[in-house]
Amino acid sequence: MTGDLYIDSVDVYTRFGVFLTEGSYKSIVQWAALKKPEYNDWQEEDGIEVDLSDPVLDARNVTINFGCVDADYIGGFMALLQDGAAHEFNFTKIDKTYTFRLDSQSSKQCFYPLEKFSLKFIEDMPFDDYEEYVEPVDLSIPTQGYSIDDVDLSAYGIRVLSGTFDSVLKSAEVKENLVTKSDYSKGQEYDNEVLFFKEKDVVVKMLLHCSLTNFWNNYNALLYILIQPDERIFYIKWNSCEYPFYYKKSKVNELLIMDGNIWCEFDITLCFTSFRRRAPDILFALEDEAIVITEDDENAIDLDYRNDD
C-alpha cells in the first residue's frame, strides 16, 4: 500500500494511513462520456442526422474507494484535499497521473479505528494529455470479424465478448406516426402508410489483457479513433453489415492488475444513428470470398431462393 497513491507528491498511506480499496481502479481508468451532439430527427427517415463536426468529451466523474487504518488521521487527509480545489493524483500501480478536484463524499463506514469511505472527484479536462495519436501495439489477437473504420478490433488487442452481437441485432424503437384521437369515437386513427425507426444504443463488450505499457497505448488509441469528427462505421463480418455510429460512453466492469499486466473488461456504448434489419444478400463467391461478377461487370449472382418467383 505504501507508494500506491501520491496526492500532490504526498504518499497518503505513509502520511495518513489511507489506501485504495477494491473497485477504485475501475472508475479511475473509465473513459469520459461524449457531450451530447446536436442533431435533427426527421420523421420521414430512419434514425437521426447528427452534427459530429467537432465531438468533445465531457467532464468525468470518478468515485474512489478508500480505507484508513486509523480514523483519527482522516481529518488530515481531508485537509490535504481541501487545500485548494484541483490536486494531482499519481497512481503508481497503473502508471497514470490525473488532476482531480473533490466533489462529494459518497459513503462512510466506521469500524473504529478502521474506516471505509468513498469520495467522488471530477476531472475537468479528461484525455487532455493525449496530444498525438500513437499506433496500437500488435498483440497477435485472433480476428473476430468486428471492425471500426475498416480496422479490426483485434488490431487494438481487443477481444469482443458475448452479448455484443445480440445488442447489435436488437431492433430499434419505432418512430411514432401521426395519431388522431377523439373522445367521441373508439380507439384512435394511426398513419399506417410508413414505418421508420429511431436511433439506438448498442453495447459492445470488450476485453483487453496485456502489459501495462501496451494497455495504455492501445486503450488510448481506441478512444482517440472513437472521438474523431464525423460518423464512424461499425462492421460485422458475419452478417456483412455496416452501421454508422458515434461513441457515447463507457463502463469498466472488471479491472485486475497482476505482475505488471492488466485485465480490463469494459463496455462501450455506441449510438447507431440509423438502423433497420434487412434480409441478407446471399451471393455466389469463390473460395477466397471474392464475389463473382457477371459479364455486364455490374451485377452479382443472387443465390437466395426466397427471391425466386
Coordinates of C-alpha atoms in Angstrom, one line a residue:
M1 CA 0.0 0.0 0.0
T2 CA 2.9 2.3 0.6
G3 CA 3.8 4.1 -2.6
D4 CA 0.5 3.2 -4.4
L5 CA -1.0 6.7 -4.4
Y6 CA 0.5 10.1 -4.2
I7 CA -1.6 13.3 -3.9
D8 CA 0.4 16.4 -4.6
S9 CA 3.6 14.3 -4.1
V10 CA 2.4 13.1 -0.7
D11 CA 2.3 9.3 -0.1
V12 CA -1.2 9.1 1.5
Y13 CA -0.6 5.8 3.2
T14 CA 2.7 6.8 4.8
R15 CA 1.3 10.1 5.9
F16 CA -2.4 9.3 6.8
G17 CA -2.7 5.5 6.7
V18 CA -5.2 5.9 3.7
F19 CA -5.2 3.3 0.9
L20 CA -7.2 2.4 -2.1
T21 CA -9.8 -0.4 -1.7
E22 CA -11.4 -2.8 -4.1
G23 CA -13.1 -1.3 -7.2
S24 CA -11.3 2.0 -7.2
Y25 CA -9.3 1.5 -10.4
K26 CA -12.4 0.7 -12.5
S27 CA -13.7 4.2 -12.1
I28 CA -10.2 5.7 -12.4
V29 CA -9.5 4.3 -15.9
Q30 CA -13.0 4.6 -17.3
W31 CA -13.4 6.9 -20.3
A32 CA -15.4 10.1 -20.1
A33 CA -18.7 10.3 -21.9
L34 CA -19.1 12.3 -25.1
K35 CA -21.0 15.6 -24.8
K36 CA -24.4 15.2 -26.4
P37 CA -24.1 16.4 -30.0
E38 CA -26.7 18.5 -31.8
Y39 CA -29.0 16.5 -34.2
N40 CA -32.0 16.6 -36.4
D41 CA -34.7 13.9 -36.1
W42 CA -36.5 13.7 -39.4
Q43 CA -39.9 11.9 -39.1
E44 CA -39.6 10.6 -42.7
E45 CA -36.2 8.9 -42.2
D46 CA -34.7 6.2 -40.0
G47 CA -32.5 7.4 -37.1
I48 CA -31.1 10.9 -36.7
E49 CA -28.8 13.3 -38.5
V50 CA -26.0 14.2 -36.1
D51 CA -23.6 17.1 -36.2
L52 CA -20.3 15.4 -35.5
S53 CA -18.0 18.1 -36.9
D54 CA -16.4 18.6 -33.5
P55 CA -17.1 15.9 -31.0
V56 CA -15.8 16.6 -27.5
L57 CA -15.6 14.7 -24.2
D58 CA -17.5 15.8 -21.2
A59 CA -16.0 16.3 -17.7
R60 CA -15.5 13.0 -15.9
N61 CA -16.9 11.8 -12.5
V62 CA -14.6 9.5 -10.7
T63 CA -15.5 7.6 -7.5
I64 CA -12.6 6.3 -5.4
N65 CA -13.0 3.9 -2.5
F66 CA -10.6 4.4 0.4
G67 CA -9.8 2.7 3.6
C68 CA -7.9 4.1 6.6
V69 CA -6.1 2.2 9.3
D70 CA -6.7 4.9 11.9
A71 CA -9.8 7.2 11.6
D72 CA -8.1 9.9 13.6
Y73 CA -5.9 10.6 10.6
I74 CA -8.7 11.1 8.1
G75 CA -9.1 14.8 9.1
G76 CA -5.5 15.4 7.9
F77 CA -6.2 13.6 4.6
M78 CA -9.4 15.7 4.0
A79 CA -7.4 18.8 4.8
L80 CA -5.0 17.9 2.0
L81 CA -7.9 17.6 -0.4
Q82 CA -9.4 20.9 0.8
D83 CA -6.3 22.9 0.3
G84 CA -7.4 24.4 -3.0
A85 CA -9.7 22.7 -5.5
A86 CA -7.5 20.7 -8.0
H87 CA -4.9 18.2 -6.9
E88 CA -2.5 15.9 -8.7
F89 CA -3.2 12.2 -8.2
N90 CA -0.4 9.8 -9.1
F91 CA -1.5 6.1 -9.2
T92 CA 1.8 4.2 -9.4
K93 CA 0.2 0.7 -10.0
I94 CA -1.3 1.9 -13.3
D95 CA 1.4 4.5 -14.0
K96 CA -1.0 7.3 -14.5
T97 CA -1.3 10.8 -13.1
Y98 CA -4.6 12.8 -13.2
T99 CA -5.8 16.1 -12.0
F100 CA -9.0 15.7 -9.8
R101 CA -11.0 18.0 -7.6
L102 CA -13.2 16.9 -4.7
D103 CA -16.9 16.9 -5.3
S104 CA -18.7 15.0 -2.5
Q105 CA -18.5 12.0 -0.2
S106 CA -20.4 9.1 -1.4
S107 CA -20.3 6.8 1.6
K108 CA -18.7 6.3 5.0
Q109 CA -18.5 3.3 7.3
C110 CA -16.8 3.3 10.7
F111 CA -15.2 0.3 12.3
Y112 CA -13.1 2.2 14.8
P113 CA -10.2 2.6 14.5
L114 CA -10.6 1.4 10.9
E115 CA -12.8 3.3 8.4
K116 CA -14.0 2.9 4.8
F117 CA -15.2 5.8 2.7
S118 CA -15.8 6.8 -0.9
L119 CA -15.2 10.2 -2.4
K120 CA -16.4 11.5 -5.7
F121 CA -14.0 13.6 -7.8
I122 CA -14.3 15.5 -11.0
E123 CA -11.7 15.6 -13.8
D124 CA -12.5 18.8 -15.7
M125 CA -10.3 18.1 -18.8
P126 CA -10.2 14.4 -19.5
F127 CA -7.9 12.9 -22.1
D128 CA -6.2 16.3 -22.3
D129 CA -2.7 14.8 -22.2
Y130 CA -3.1 12.7 -25.3
E131 CA -1.8 15.1 -27.9
E132 CA -0.6 12.9 -30.7
Y133 CA -2.1 9.5 -31.9
V134 CA 0.1 6.5 -31.2
E135 CA -0.5 3.3 -33.3
P136 CA -1.7 0.4 -31.2
V137 CA 0.8 -2.4 -30.4
D138 CA 0.1 -5.7 -32.2
L139 CA -0.8 -8.2 -29.5
S140 CA -1.5 -11.1 -32.0
I141 CA -5.1 -11.4 -31.1
P142 CA -7.2 -13.5 -33.4
T143 CA -9.7 -11.6 -35.5
Q144 CA -13.4 -12.0 -34.7
G145 CA -14.9 -10.0 -37.5
Y146 CA -15.7 -6.8 -35.7
S147 CA -14.1 -3.6 -37.1
I148 CA -14.3 0.2 -36.8
D149 CA -13.5 2.2 -39.9
D150 CA -12.1 -0.9 -41.6
V151 CA -9.7 -1.7 -38.7
D152 CA -10.5 -5.0 -36.9
L153 CA -10.7 -4.6 -33.2
S154 CA -8.1 -7.2 -32.8
A155 CA -5.6 -4.6 -34.0
Y156 CA -6.1 -2.9 -30.6
G157 CA -5.6 -6.2 -28.8
I158 CA -9.4 -6.2 -28.1
R159 CA -11.4 -9.4 -27.7
V160 CA -15.2 -8.8 -28.3
L161 CA -17.2 -10.7 -25.7
S162 CA -20.5 -12.5 -25.7
G163 CA -23.6 -10.3 -25.8
T164 CA -22.3 -7.8 -28.4
F165 CA -23.9 -9.4 -31.4
D166 CA -27.2 -9.6 -29.6
S167 CA -27.1 -5.9 -28.7
V168 CA -26.3 -5.0 -32.3
L169 CA -29.2 -7.0 -33.8
K170 CA -31.8 -6.0 -31.4
S171 CA -34.4 -3.9 -33.2
A172 CA -34.6 -0.1 -32.7
E173 CA -37.7 1.5 -31.4
V174 CA -40.3 2.7 -34.0
K175 CA -40.9 6.4 -34.6
E176 CA -44.5 7.3 -33.9
N177 CA -46.5 8.5 -36.8
L178 CA -49.5 10.9 -36.7
V179 CA -52.1 9.8 -34.2
T180 CA -55.7 11.2 -34.2
K181 CA -57.8 10.6 -31.1
S182 CA -61.4 11.6 -30.2
D183 CA -63.4 11.4 -27.0
Y184 CA -66.4 10.5 -29.1
S185 CA -65.1 7.5 -31.1
K186 CA -63.4 4.3 -30.1
G187 CA -59.7 3.7 -30.3
Q188 CA -57.6 6.0 -32.5
E189 CA -56.6 6.6 -36.1
Y190 CA -52.9 6.0 -36.9
D191 CA -51.0 6.8 -40.1
N192 CA -50.1 3.2 -41.2
E193 CA -48.6 4.2 -44.6
V194 CA -44.9 4.2 -43.4
L195 CA -42.7 2.9 -40.7
F196 CA -39.4 4.4 -39.6
F197 CA -37.1 3.6 -36.7
K198 CA -35.3 5.7 -34.1
E199 CA -31.6 5.7 -33.4
K200 CA -30.5 3.1 -30.9
D201 CA -27.7 2.4 -28.4
V202 CA -25.5 -0.6 -28.8
V203 CA -23.3 -2.0 -26.0
V204 CA -20.0 -3.5 -27.3
K205 CA -18.4 -5.8 -24.7
M206 CA -14.7 -5.8 -24.8
L207 CA -11.6 -7.4 -23.1
L208 CA -8.1 -6.0 -23.2
H209 CA -5.5 -8.1 -21.4
C210 CA -1.8 -7.2 -21.8
S211 CA 1.2 -5.4 -20.2
L212 CA 0.7 -2.1 -18.5
T213 CA 2.5 -0.2 -21.2
N214 CA 0.6 -1.8 -24.1
F215 CA -2.6 -1.4 -22.3
W216 CA -2.4 2.4 -22.2
N217 CA -1.1 2.5 -25.7
N218 CA -4.0 0.5 -27.2
Y219 CA -6.7 1.7 -24.8
N220 CA -6.0 5.4 -25.6
A221 CA -5.6 4.7 -29.3
L222 CA -9.1 3.2 -29.5
L223 CA -10.6 6.2 -27.6
Y224 CA -8.9 8.6 -29.9
I225 CA -10.3 6.9 -33.0
L226 CA -13.8 6.9 -31.5
I227 CA -13.9 10.6 -30.9
Q228 CA -12.7 11.8 -34.3
P229 CA -15.1 14.0 -36.3
D230 CA -17.9 12.5 -38.5
E231 CA -19.7 9.3 -38.1
R232 CA -17.7 6.1 -37.6
I233 CA -18.5 2.8 -39.2
F234 CA -19.0 -0.4 -37.2
Y235 CA -18.7 -3.5 -39.4
I236 CA -19.6 -7.1 -38.6
K237 CA -18.2 -9.8 -40.9
W238 CA -20.7 -12.4 -40.0
N239 CA -23.7 -10.6 -41.5
S240 CA -21.7 -8.3 -43.8
C241 CA -23.4 -5.2 -42.4
E242 CA -22.1 -1.7 -41.8
Y243 CA -23.6 0.6 -39.1
P244 CA -22.9 4.3 -38.8
F245 CA -22.4 5.3 -35.2
Y246 CA -20.8 7.7 -32.7
Y247 CA -19.3 7.0 -29.3
K248 CA -21.5 7.9 -26.3
K249 CA -19.9 6.5 -23.1
S250 CA -18.0 3.6 -21.5
K251 CA -18.1 1.5 -18.4
V252 CA -15.3 -0.6 -16.9
N253 CA -16.8 -3.8 -15.4
E254 CA -13.6 -5.5 -14.1
L255 CA -10.0 -4.4 -13.8
L256 CA -7.3 -6.6 -12.3
I257 CA -3.6 -5.7 -12.0
M258 CA -1.2 -8.6 -11.7
D259 CA 2.6 -8.6 -12.1
G260 CA 2.7 -5.6 -14.4
N261 CA -0.3 -6.9 -16.5
I262 CA -3.8 -5.6 -16.7
W263 CA -7.0 -7.5 -17.3
C264 CA -9.7 -5.0 -18.2
E265 CA -13.3 -5.9 -19.2
F266 CA -15.3 -2.9 -20.3
D267 CA -18.3 -1.8 -22.3
I268 CA -18.5 1.0 -24.8
T269 CA -21.9 2.3 -25.7
L270 CA -22.3 3.4 -29.4
C271 CA -25.2 5.3 -30.8
F272 CA -26.2 3.7 -34.1
T273 CA -27.6 6.8 -35.9
S274 CA -29.6 4.7 -38.4
F275 CA -30.6 1.0 -38.0
R276 CA -33.0 -1.2 -39.9
R277 CA -32.9 -5.0 -40.1
R278 CA -32.8 -6.2 -43.7
A279 CA -32.7 -9.6 -45.4
P280 CA -29.1 -10.6 -46.1
D281 CA -27.7 -10.8 -49.6
I282 CA -26.7 -14.4 -50.5
L283 CA -24.2 -14.1 -53.4
F284 CA -22.1 -16.5 -55.3
A285 CA -18.4 -16.3 -54.3
L286 CA -15.2 -18.1 -54.8
E287 CA -13.2 -19.9 -52.1
D288 CA -11.2 -16.8 -51.4
E289 CA -14.5 -15.0 -50.7
A290 CA -14.3 -12.9 -53.9
I291 CA -17.8 -12.1 -55.2
V292 CA -18.4 -13.4 -58.8
I293 CA -19.5 -10.6 -61.1
T294 CA -21.5 -11.4 -64.2
E295 CA -20.5 -10.4 -67.8
D296 CA -22.0 -7.0 -67.5
D297 CA -19.3 -6.1 -64.9
E298 CA -22.1 -4.7 -62.6
N299 CA -24.2 -7.5 -61.1
A300 CA -23.5 -10.4 -58.9
I301 CA -25.3 -13.8 -58.8
D302 CA -28.1 -13.9 -56.2
L303 CA -28.3 -17.4 -54.6
D304 CA -31.2 -16.6 -52.3
Y305 CA -34.0 -19.0 -53.0
R306 CA -36.5 -16.6 -51.4
N307 CA -36.2 -14.3 -54.4
D308 CA -37.4 -17.0 -56.8
D309 CA -40.8 -16.3 -58.4

